[in-house]
Amino acid sequence: MDIPAKMIIFAVYFRQFMKHIRNFCIIAHIDHGKSTLADRLLEKTNTLNQREMQSQVLDDMELEREKGITIKSHAIQMEYVARDGEKYTLNLIDTPGHVDFSYEVSRAIASCEGALLVVDATQGIQAQTISNLYLAVGNDLEIIPVLNKIDMDSAMIDEVKDQVIDLIGCKDEDILLASGKTGLGIEEVLEAIVHRIPAPKGDENAPLQALIFDSVFNPFRGIIAYFRVFNGIIRKGDHVKFFNTGSEYDADEVGVLKLKMQPRNEIKAGDVGYICSGIKNSVDVKVGDTITSVANPSKEAIAGFEDVKPMVFAGVYPVEADQYEDLRASLEKLQLNDASLTFEPESSLALGFGFRCGFLGLLHMEIIQERLYREFDMDVITTVPNVSYRITTTQGDILEVHNPSGLPEITKVAKIEEPYIQAQIITKAEFLGNVIKLCIDKRGVMKNQTFITQDRVEVNFDMPLSEIVFDFYDKLKSISKGYASFDYHRTGFQLSKLVKLDILLNGEPVDALSSLIYADHAYDFGRKMCEKLKELIPRQQFDIAIQAAIGAKIIARETVKAVRKDVTAKCYGGDISRKRKLLEKQKKGKKRMRQIGNVEVPQSAFLAVLKMD
């Protein structure tokens, strides 16, 4: 047989191979039953036997099970024999559910041809559903709407169907009804995946292009990258290159992702797999990067790669000063597993040596803190979370400041800009007034409002990011009785009237309590800080002045009164001058003590101030 004939047969075989692959993801709001639905799909396709089965099988972190959210995305391959007798390979690329992990979601969506849009029949469409749906539609994915939890008494099937039809413009019969709990309608979901989602496209003979959509750290094998091959073939032993970081490695092992990793000799275009190359440095592997071959490199990377930029910054300090090196080692190991965490050393007069960490959001910060405690037994103190500000100096230089202590002298600052977000809130109409008031109190500017149905409304606000990093989400949930859902994305920097608020103890500034704050809120916040510290700082043998200051101007003051020893107790009777002499002596002593006395802020006072509303 001549060479061209062989190539034609090979190309036909390859098209047959790709025809039976389906790559899909599941998009949903938090707690709409995404992980439970994934469990039923694994069960139905016999990917797991009864012994391996457990609830939320793809959420392998203890923290994920407790909080009921997906923190790390996962991928798993299933084999399904359809009703037409054909055998299909289904690659489920699971996505995290929370707004803080939207970049990971976007890379997972870019690796698929279709998506299951899961909507809770008892709650209807919520903010995260819409946000992730727009990502999927932007990537030209085939959307399969699925109404979950239809077995529940409170399910509003017809009403939620109407919401879905309004949102994506599908027909009534396109919407699948299912229950992740009982397994009802799961076979119809699998048939829809096979028949509605298109097979992957790609050229096996083109230079290798594979998109990394996730990576995990294994203590024995280094970083394992999960990828989707768009063009070419990746074989065991190939010398590969990461396009954006420029690092080169040998593919020690490639394979497919079942519940456990299964090695293969090669992964072809259209399929999903993993690569082990003994990579130890997290900087070399980034989600969204492209893997290509060194021998026959691709001319361009797959579009959409970006370095993940932290949005919230906080100081993380060990409780015991001698645990500094242990904390550094723990953060380095965590960074290998979670590349979006950034940290750099810093020191504080109040807390000693620690690290300035960058997080994607408040939930991300909370999870890192919890993982440090559970996985590395590290007790840490986290300072007030803040965002990065852009400072333009009078010389025209532009600085990015993550910490109030890094702010130049106020005379050298020409303008301060802070990051803004566009917030999308979906709530019941009865709570609309409260939601709008909350957003306006947080310096929000309303952009528009749209009634999705008669009693559900979507509002969009432009807001400063610094106003939502504290307690915004908690307040939103409480005023809407848990019904409001919230999503946001960065829109850039805007000029703001911000001031640096310092807390002084006996005239000495405490750097860890400094904050950059909106000028109109500074007086109230400064007064509350002083009152709180007055309650918490123990009394000394001299007066302690607690002051809040903006530059040289004191805006609030409280005094912790001295503990006074009764030096005249031993004087009974006799001349008054004896008592006066003793009191004068005491007064001189107090004055000298105030000059050399040192005030230490106790840890409990420090933490209480951070938690102050």
Short mmCIF file of N, CA and C in Angstrom, two decimals, residues 1-64:
data_model
loop_
_atom_site.label_atom_id
_atom_site.label_comp_id
_atom_site.label_asym_id
_atom_site.label_seq_id
_atom_site.Cartn_x
_atom_site.Cartn_y
_atom_site.Cartn_z
N MET A 1 0.86 -1.20 0.00
CA MET A 1 0.00 0.00 0.00
C MET A 1 0.89 1.24 0.00
N ASP A 2 0.61 2.23 -0.89
CA ASP A 2 1.46 3.43 -0.94
C ASP A 2 1.12 4.37 0.24
N ILE A 3 2.01 5.33 0.48
CA ILE A 3 1.91 6.21 1.65
C ILE A 3 0.61 7.03 1.65
N PRO A 4 0.20 7.69 0.54
CA PRO A 4 -1.04 8.48 0.59
C PRO A 4 -2.26 7.65 0.98
N ALA A 5 -2.34 6.42 0.49
CA ALA A 5 -3.48 5.56 0.83
C ALA A 5 -3.51 5.28 2.34
N LYS A 6 -2.32 5.03 2.91
CA LYS A 6 -2.22 4.80 4.37
C LYS A 6 -2.72 6.03 5.14
N MET A 7 -2.30 7.20 4.65
CA MET A 7 -2.68 8.44 5.33
C MET A 7 -4.19 8.66 5.29
N ILE A 8 -4.81 8.29 4.13
CA ILE A 8 -6.27 8.45 4.00
C ILE A 8 -6.98 7.54 5.00
N ILE A 9 -6.53 6.28 5.08
CA ILE A 9 -7.15 5.32 6.02
C ILE A 9 -6.99 5.82 7.45
N PHE A 10 -5.77 6.35 7.77
CA PHE A 10 -5.50 6.85 9.11
C PHE A 10 -6.40 8.04 9.44
N ALA A 11 -6.57 8.94 8.44
CA ALA A 11 -7.41 10.13 8.65
C ALA A 11 -8.86 9.73 8.89
N VAL A 12 -9.34 8.71 8.14
CA VAL A 12 -10.72 8.23 8.31
C VAL A 12 -10.89 7.63 9.71
N TYR A 13 -9.87 6.82 10.13
CA TYR A 13 -9.92 6.21 11.47
C TYR A 13 -9.94 7.30 12.54
N PHE A 14 -9.12 8.35 12.34
CA PHE A 14 -9.03 9.44 13.32
C PHE A 14 -10.35 10.19 13.45
N ARG A 15 -11.01 10.43 12.28
CA ARG A 15 -12.31 11.12 12.32
C ARG A 15 -13.34 10.27 13.06
N GLN A 16 -13.27 8.94 12.87
CA GLN A 16 -14.17 8.03 13.60
C GLN A 16 -13.91 8.12 15.10
N PHE A 17 -12.59 8.18 15.44
CA PHE A 17 -12.21 8.27 16.86
C PHE A 17 -12.76 9.55 17.49
N MET A 18 -12.60 10.69 16.78
CA MET A 18 -13.05 11.97 17.32
C MET A 18 -14.58 12.07 17.36
N LYS A 19 -15.24 11.37 16.41
CA LYS A 19 -16.71 11.42 16.33
C LYS A 19 -17.36 10.92 17.60
N HIS A 20 -16.64 10.06 18.36
CA HIS A 20 -17.21 9.45 19.56
C HIS A 20 -16.73 10.09 20.86
N ILE A 21 -16.14 11.30 20.75
CA ILE A 21 -15.71 12.02 21.96
C ILE A 21 -16.66 13.18 22.19
N ARG A 22 -17.03 13.42 23.46
CA ARG A 22 -17.81 14.60 23.83
C ARG A 22 -17.15 15.25 25.05
N ASN A 23 -16.81 16.52 24.92
CA ASN A 23 -16.22 17.27 26.04
C ASN A 23 -17.25 18.27 26.54
N PHE A 24 -17.60 18.18 27.81
CA PHE A 24 -18.62 19.10 28.34
C PHE A 24 -18.31 19.50 29.78
N CYS A 25 -18.94 20.58 30.22
CA CYS A 25 -18.81 21.01 31.62
C CYS A 25 -20.21 21.25 32.17
N ILE A 26 -20.28 21.47 33.48
CA ILE A 26 -21.58 21.75 34.12
C ILE A 26 -21.46 23.15 34.73
N ILE A 27 -22.38 24.06 34.35
CA ILE A 27 -22.36 25.39 34.96
C ILE A 27 -23.63 25.59 35.78
N ALA A 28 -23.46 26.18 36.95
CA ALA A 28 -24.59 26.36 37.85
C ALA A 28 -24.21 27.36 38.93
N HIS A 29 -25.22 27.88 39.62
CA HIS A 29 -24.98 28.72 40.80
C HIS A 29 -24.61 27.79 41.97
N ILE A 30 -24.03 28.36 43.02
CA ILE A 30 -23.68 27.56 44.21
C ILE A 30 -24.95 26.87 44.73
N ASP A 31 -24.81 25.59 45.10
CA ASP A 31 -25.89 24.85 45.77
C ASP A 31 -27.09 24.57 44.86
N HIS A 32 -26.88 24.50 43.56
CA HIS A 32 -27.97 24.10 42.65
C HIS A 32 -27.86 22.62 42.28
N GLY A 33 -26.95 21.90 42.92
CA GLY A 33 -26.90 20.44 42.76
C GLY A 33 -25.98 19.96 41.66
N LYS A 34 -24.93 20.75 41.36
CA LYS A 34 -24.00 20.40 40.27
C LYS A 34 -23.20 19.13 40.61
N SER A 35 -22.63 19.08 41.82
CA SER A 35 -21.81 17.92 42.21
C SER A 35 -22.65 16.66 42.33
N THR A 36 -23.89 16.79 42.82
CA THR A 36 -24.77 15.62 42.96
C THR A 36 -25.16 15.08 41.59
N LEU A 37 -25.43 15.99 40.64
CA LEU A 37 -25.77 15.56 39.28
C LEU A 37 -24.58 14.82 38.65
N ALA A 38 -23.36 15.34 38.90
CA ALA A 38 -22.15 14.68 38.38
C ALA A 38 -22.02 13.27 38.97
N ASP A 39 -22.37 13.09 40.27
CA ASP A 39 -22.33 11.76 40.90
C ASP A 39 -23.23 10.78 40.15
N ARG A 40 -24.45 11.24 39.79
CA ARG A 40 -25.41 10.35 39.10
C ARG A 40 -24.91 9.99 37.69
N LEU A 41 -24.25 10.93 37.01
CA LEU A 41 -23.71 10.63 35.68
C LEU A 41 -22.62 9.56 35.77
N LEU A 42 -21.77 9.66 36.81
CA LEU A 42 -20.70 8.67 37.01
C LEU A 42 -21.29 7.30 37.33
N GLU A 43 -22.38 7.32 38.10
CA GLU A 43 -23.05 6.08 38.49
C GLU A 43 -23.68 5.41 37.27
N LYS A 44 -24.37 6.20 36.46
CA LYS A 44 -25.11 5.69 35.30
C LYS A 44 -24.17 5.11 34.24
N THR A 45 -22.97 5.71 34.11
CA THR A 45 -22.03 5.23 33.10
C THR A 45 -21.10 4.14 33.66
N ASN A 46 -21.36 3.70 34.91
CA ASN A 46 -20.55 2.67 35.57
C ASN A 46 -19.06 3.03 35.65
N THR A 47 -18.79 4.32 35.75
CA THR A 47 -17.39 4.78 35.89
C THR A 47 -16.86 4.35 37.26
N LEU A 48 -17.76 4.36 38.25
CA LEU A 48 -17.39 3.94 39.61
C LEU A 48 -18.26 2.76 40.00
N ASN A 49 -17.66 1.82 40.73
CA ASN A 49 -18.50 0.76 41.27
C ASN A 49 -19.10 1.22 42.60
N GLN A 50 -19.99 0.41 43.14
CA GLN A 50 -20.75 0.80 44.34
C GLN A 50 -19.84 1.08 45.53
N ARG A 51 -18.69 0.35 45.56
CA ARG A 51 -17.77 0.51 46.69
C ARG A 51 -17.06 1.86 46.65
N GLU A 52 -16.76 2.33 45.43
CA GLU A 52 -16.04 3.61 45.29
C GLU A 52 -16.97 4.81 45.42
N MET A 53 -18.27 4.56 45.29
CA MET A 53 -19.23 5.67 45.23
C MET A 53 -19.41 6.33 46.59
N GLN A 54 -19.41 7.65 46.60
CA GLN A 54 -19.76 8.43 47.79
C GLN A 54 -20.36 9.74 47.28
N SER A 55 -21.01 10.49 48.17
CA SER A 55 -21.62 11.74 47.69
C SER A 55 -20.53 12.77 47.40
N GLN A 56 -20.79 13.62 46.41
CA GLN A 56 -19.83 14.64 45.94
C GLN A 56 -18.46 14.00 45.67
N VAL A 57 -18.45 12.99 44.83
CA VAL A 57 -17.22 12.21 44.63
C VAL A 57 -16.10 13.06 44.01
N LEU A 58 -16.47 14.08 43.23
CA LEU A 58 -15.43 14.92 42.60
C LEU A 58 -14.87 15.96 43.57
N ASP A 59 -15.60 16.24 44.66
CA ASP A 59 -15.10 17.18 45.67
C ASP A 59 -14.28 16.40 46.69
N ASP A 60 -12.97 16.27 46.41
CA ASP A 60 -12.17 15.39 47.26
C ASP A 60 -11.54 16.10 48.46
N MET A 61 -11.74 17.41 48.58
CA MET A 61 -11.21 18.14 49.72
C MET A 61 -12.26 18.16 50.83
N GLU A 62 -11.82 17.91 52.07
CA GLU A 62 -12.75 17.89 53.20
C GLU A 62 -13.50 19.22 53.31
N LEU A 63 -12.79 20.30 53.01
CA LEU A 63 -13.36 21.65 53.08
C LEU A 63 -14.50 21.83 52.07
N GLU A 64 -14.33 21.20 50.88
CA GLU A 64 -15.36 21.31 49.84
C GLU A 64 -16.66 20.65 50.30
#
